[in-house]
Short mmCIF file of C-alpha atoms in Angstrom, two decimals:
data_model
loop_
_atom_site.label_atom_id
_atom_site.label_comp_id
_atom_site.label_asym_id
_atom_site.label_seq_id
_atom_site.Cartn_x
_atom_site.Cartn_y
_atom_site.Cartn_z
CA UNK A 1 132.73 188.13 -111.44
CA UNK A 2 135.42 185.72 -109.88
CA UNK A 3 138.83 187.20 -109.42
CA UNK A 4 141.77 184.89 -110.69
CA UNK A 5 143.90 183.80 -107.76
CA UNK A 6 147.13 185.48 -107.96
CA UNK A 7 150.45 183.13 -107.86
CA UNK A 8 153.63 183.98 -106.12
CA UNK A 9 155.91 186.86 -107.44
CA UNK A 10 159.40 186.03 -108.03
CA UNK A 11 160.53 188.42 -105.12
CA UNK A 12 158.40 186.40 -102.70
CA UNK A 13 159.70 183.13 -104.14
CA UNK A 14 163.18 184.65 -103.25
CA UNK A 15 162.20 185.53 -99.91
CA UNK A 16 161.36 182.21 -99.19
CA UNK A 17 164.08 180.53 -100.51
CA UNK A 18 166.32 182.93 -98.46
CA UNK A 19 164.39 182.05 -95.27
CA UNK A 20 164.76 178.38 -95.95
CA UNK A 21 168.20 178.59 -96.76
CA UNK A 22 168.97 180.65 -93.45
CA UNK A 23 166.99 178.25 -91.57
CA UNK A 24 168.77 175.15 -92.64
CA UNK A 25 172.09 177.22 -91.98
CA UNK A 26 171.27 177.40 -88.49
CA UNK A 27 170.23 173.88 -88.12
CA UNK A 28 173.42 172.66 -89.05
CA UNK A 29 175.00 175.13 -87.05
CA UNK A 30 173.06 173.88 -83.90
CA UNK A 31 173.56 170.19 -85.20
CA UNK A 32 177.39 170.43 -85.14
CA UNK A 33 177.30 172.58 -81.74
CA UNK A 34 175.32 169.59 -80.24
CA UNK A 35 177.81 167.21 -81.48
CA UNK A 36 180.82 168.99 -80.37
CA UNK A 37 179.48 169.32 -76.92
CA UNK A 38 178.63 165.59 -76.90
CA UNK A 39 182.16 164.80 -77.88
CA UNK A 40 183.57 167.38 -74.98
CA UNK A 41 181.44 165.79 -72.31
CA UNK A 42 182.54 162.36 -73.39
CA UNK A 43 186.34 163.45 -73.80
CA UNK A 44 186.03 164.91 -70.34
CA UNK A 45 184.70 161.84 -68.68
CA UNK A 46 187.76 159.62 -70.47
CA UNK A 47 190.44 162.07 -69.49
CA UNK A 48 189.03 162.26 -65.69
CA UNK A 49 189.63 158.26 -66.12
CA UNK A 50 193.23 158.88 -67.38
CA UNK A 51 194.05 161.34 -64.79
CA UNK A 52 192.65 158.95 -62.04
CA UNK A 53 194.90 156.06 -63.55
CA UNK A 54 197.83 158.40 -63.48
CA UNK A 55 197.06 159.25 -59.73
CA UNK A 56 197.21 155.58 -59.31
CA UNK A 57 200.48 154.77 -61.06
CA UNK A 58 202.17 157.52 -59.11
CA UNK A 59 201.05 156.22 -55.86
CA UNK A 60 201.96 152.59 -56.53
CA UNK A 61 205.32 153.73 -58.32
CA UNK A 62 206.31 155.73 -55.08
CA UNK A 63 206.23 159.08 -56.90
CA UNK A 64 207.61 158.03 -60.03
CA UNK A 65 205.59 159.35 -62.88
CA UNK A 66 205.22 157.29 -66.42
CA UNK A 67 207.81 158.03 -69.11
CA UNK A 68 206.12 160.42 -71.74
CA UNK A 69 207.36 158.20 -75.17
CA UNK A 70 209.09 155.02 -75.82
CA UNK A 71 212.69 154.51 -76.42
CA UNK A 72 213.54 154.23 -80.03
CA UNK A 73 209.87 155.33 -81.31
CA UNK A 74 206.33 154.92 -80.75
CA UNK A 75 205.29 152.60 -83.64
CA UNK A 76 203.55 149.26 -82.93
CA UNK A 77 206.68 147.33 -82.80
CA UNK A 78 208.77 149.55 -80.70
CA UNK A 79 205.70 150.20 -78.21
CA UNK A 80 205.49 146.31 -77.67
CA UNK A 81 209.29 146.21 -76.46
CA UNK A 82 209.93 145.46 -72.89
CA UNK A 83 211.74 148.65 -72.26
CA UNK A 84 208.83 150.50 -73.16
CA UNK A 85 206.04 148.91 -70.61
CA UNK A 86 206.56 151.73 -68.39
CA UNK A 87 205.67 154.72 -71.17
CA UNK A 88 202.06 156.33 -70.28
CA UNK A 89 200.47 154.81 -73.16
CA UNK A 90 201.25 151.13 -72.00
CA UNK A 91 200.97 151.58 -68.24
CA UNK A 92 197.81 153.68 -67.59
CA UNK A 93 195.52 151.99 -69.87
CA UNK A 94 196.13 148.79 -67.87
CA UNK A 95 195.21 150.61 -64.90
CA UNK A 96 191.97 150.96 -66.73
CA UNK A 97 191.09 147.86 -67.51
CA UNK A 98 192.26 147.85 -70.83
CA UNK A 99 195.44 146.49 -72.74
CA UNK A 100 198.48 149.02 -73.48
CA UNK A 101 199.06 150.13 -76.86
CA UNK A 102 202.12 147.90 -77.24
CA UNK A 103 199.69 144.93 -76.77
CA UNK A 104 196.98 145.75 -79.00
CA UNK A 105 199.65 146.68 -82.03
CA UNK A 106 201.05 142.82 -81.66
CA UNK A 107 197.58 141.46 -82.98
CA UNK A 108 194.77 144.23 -83.68
CA UNK A 109 196.39 147.65 -84.17
CA UNK A 110 192.66 148.86 -85.58
CA UNK A 111 191.48 148.28 -81.69
CA UNK A 112 193.30 151.60 -80.82
CA UNK A 113 190.82 153.46 -82.77
CA UNK A 114 187.64 151.70 -81.69
CA UNK A 115 185.28 154.01 -79.55
CA UNK A 116 185.73 151.89 -76.26
CA UNK A 117 189.76 152.19 -75.96
CA UNK A 118 190.41 154.84 -73.25
CA UNK A 119 192.68 156.65 -75.30
CA UNK A 120 190.27 157.29 -78.36
CA UNK A 121 189.10 160.77 -78.44
CA UNK A 122 185.46 161.56 -79.74
CA UNK A 123 185.80 163.99 -82.25
CA UNK A 124 189.25 163.74 -83.21
CA UNK A 125 190.27 163.86 -87.00
CA UNK A 126 192.29 160.52 -86.97
CA UNK A 127 194.28 159.45 -90.32
CA UNK A 128 192.30 157.22 -92.80
CA UNK A 129 192.74 153.71 -93.39
CA UNK A 130 195.07 152.19 -93.94
CA UNK A 131 197.40 154.73 -93.09
CA UNK A 132 196.12 154.82 -89.28
CA UNK A 133 197.13 151.11 -89.27
CA UNK A 134 200.97 152.04 -89.85
CA UNK A 135 201.39 153.53 -86.53
CA UNK A 136 198.98 154.63 -83.67
CA UNK A 137 198.12 158.43 -83.89
CA UNK A 138 197.77 159.90 -80.55
CA UNK A 139 194.72 162.62 -79.96
CA UNK A 140 196.14 162.85 -76.36
CA UNK A 141 199.84 163.52 -75.37
CA UNK A 142 201.79 163.89 -72.11
CA UNK A 143 203.23 166.99 -71.38
CA UNK A 144 206.77 166.93 -72.76
CA UNK A 145 207.71 170.27 -70.42
CA UNK A 146 207.77 167.72 -67.68
CA UNK A 147 210.37 165.40 -69.06
CA UNK A 148 213.81 164.73 -67.32
CA UNK A 149 217.05 163.52 -69.14
CA UNK A 150 220.11 162.98 -67.53
CA UNK A 151 224.09 164.15 -68.62
CA UNK A 152 223.66 161.56 -71.40
CA UNK A 153 220.47 162.86 -72.65
CA UNK A 154 218.47 159.93 -71.96
CA UNK A 155 215.36 160.24 -70.58
CA UNK A 156 214.57 159.70 -67.18
CA UNK A 157 211.28 159.00 -65.24
CA UNK A 158 210.06 162.18 -63.92
CA UNK A 159 209.10 162.35 -59.94
CA UNK A 160 205.46 163.72 -58.99
CA UNK A 161 207.53 165.41 -56.04
CA UNK A 162 209.18 167.98 -58.73
CA UNK A 163 206.10 169.42 -59.68
CA UNK A 164 205.43 172.78 -57.49
CA UNK A 165 201.77 173.01 -58.07
CA UNK A 166 200.15 169.74 -59.00
CA UNK A 167 196.67 171.32 -58.99
CA UNK A 168 197.72 173.95 -62.18
CA UNK A 169 200.23 171.81 -63.69
CA UNK A 170 199.22 169.75 -67.01
CA UNK A 171 200.26 166.32 -67.41
CA UNK A 172 198.09 165.39 -70.42
CA UNK A 173 196.66 167.18 -72.95
CA UNK A 174 194.33 166.89 -76.08
CA UNK A 175 196.76 167.32 -79.04
CA UNK A 176 196.30 167.89 -82.45
CA UNK A 177 196.38 165.35 -85.38
CA UNK A 178 198.04 166.42 -88.71
CA UNK A 179 194.51 167.16 -90.57
CA UNK A 180 193.39 169.20 -87.58
CA UNK A 181 193.25 172.79 -87.64
CA UNK A 182 195.31 175.14 -85.02
CA UNK A 183 193.66 177.34 -82.73
CA UNK A 184 195.96 180.12 -83.29
CA UNK A 185 198.77 180.90 -85.75
CA UNK A 186 202.48 179.58 -84.39
CA UNK A 187 201.22 176.35 -83.09
CA UNK A 188 203.23 173.29 -83.93
CA UNK A 189 203.73 169.57 -83.23
CA UNK A 190 200.34 168.26 -84.64
CA UNK A 191 201.90 165.07 -85.35
CA UNK A 192 200.17 162.65 -83.34
CA UNK A 193 202.99 161.74 -81.22
CA UNK A 194 202.26 160.29 -77.82
CA UNK A 195 204.11 163.46 -76.31
CA UNK A 196 203.33 167.16 -76.76
CA UNK A 197 203.66 170.82 -75.02
CA UNK A 198 201.43 173.45 -75.40
CA UNK A 199 201.81 174.47 -79.08
CA UNK A 200 199.88 171.18 -80.05
CA UNK A 201 197.35 171.78 -77.86
CA UNK A 202 193.72 171.47 -80.11
CA UNK A 203 190.36 173.08 -79.46
CA UNK A 204 188.47 170.41 -80.89
CA UNK A 205 185.31 170.83 -78.99
CA UNK A 206 183.78 174.51 -80.10
CA UNK A 207 187.07 176.17 -79.46
CA UNK A 208 187.86 174.05 -76.23
CA UNK A 209 190.11 171.36 -75.53
CA UNK A 210 190.51 169.07 -72.55
CA UNK A 211 193.36 168.91 -69.80
CA UNK A 212 194.34 166.53 -67.11
CA UNK A 213 196.28 168.05 -64.24
CA UNK A 214 198.88 166.48 -62.01
CA UNK A 215 196.47 166.21 -58.99
CA UNK A 216 194.16 163.97 -61.28
CA UNK A 217 191.39 166.22 -62.23
CA UNK A 218 190.44 167.45 -65.60
CA UNK A 219 188.73 170.58 -67.39
CA UNK A 220 187.93 171.89 -70.42
CA UNK A 221 189.97 174.88 -71.35
CA UNK A 222 189.52 177.43 -74.13
CA UNK A 223 192.54 178.25 -76.36
CA UNK A 224 192.31 181.85 -75.35
CA UNK A 225 193.42 180.48 -71.80
CA UNK A 226 196.46 179.05 -72.94
CA UNK A 227 197.75 181.53 -76.19
CA UNK A 228 197.94 185.30 -76.05
CA UNK A 229 196.82 187.23 -79.15
CA UNK A 230 200.62 186.82 -80.44
CA UNK A 231 200.37 183.12 -79.96
CA UNK A 232 202.58 182.72 -77.50
CA UNK A 233 201.89 180.42 -74.30
CA UNK A 234 200.48 182.68 -71.45
CA UNK A 235 202.92 184.07 -68.85
CA UNK A 236 203.53 184.36 -66.22
CA UNK A 237 202.04 181.03 -65.49
CA UNK A 238 199.27 181.34 -63.06
CA UNK A 239 196.02 179.54 -63.73
CA UNK A 240 197.53 176.84 -65.73
CA UNK A 241 201.02 175.61 -65.66
CA UNK A 242 202.91 173.73 -68.20
CA UNK A 243 206.71 173.55 -66.50
CA UNK A 244 207.87 171.67 -63.13
CA UNK A 245 208.23 175.34 -61.46
CA UNK A 246 205.96 177.81 -62.53
CA UNK A 247 208.49 180.67 -62.81
CA UNK A 248 210.18 178.75 -65.65
CA UNK A 249 209.40 180.06 -69.46
CA UNK A 250 207.28 177.43 -71.25
CA UNK A 251 207.80 179.25 -74.64
#
């Protein structure tokens, strides 16, 4: 007598479905992790080039550093003004064989967001079209803690020689855009401007972001190396410095 073949029970079907869902979730996680690692590698290379351009600029300008932001604002029209040609986003791309932001904004602002442009950051959540074309949204910012102002509160061109620890002092950081998630509570300044302090740091690559230091080198840094558990910037400043003098309070 032949036995009838037994079909799957409901429990067995549920187990198979559960395993399939779990494997799918693992695959998605691995894909996201791999993509984030690729973005991190590409961003690190891009910001190393920015650090090299910064060093070249400082040497060519006898120790003067580029300005962190433009006079009167940083929209396309203001960026193109003659008085803003020594702002970092205009001066440094030219040393990287690319047009400055002001030059781009005159004829083709969408080129700012092309993957080949040296200030474009892989994985950054740039604004959607057409709002991104209203003004440049920077995913890289110059450290605003290094700025100098005269008695009239006007921005001055900082001097490299004022930096006490170039190998530890941040000059550029990956900064947050409006739709990006802060790494810790208490962060602020995710506005896409070309200047930023540590509170605008974004860890968009597996909880890491890229920093460029005054000596020109760049490295990936975890948010835990910048903020303590209370959300304050780590002090005393030893491994990473945000101010001209390491004993100054960055908070």
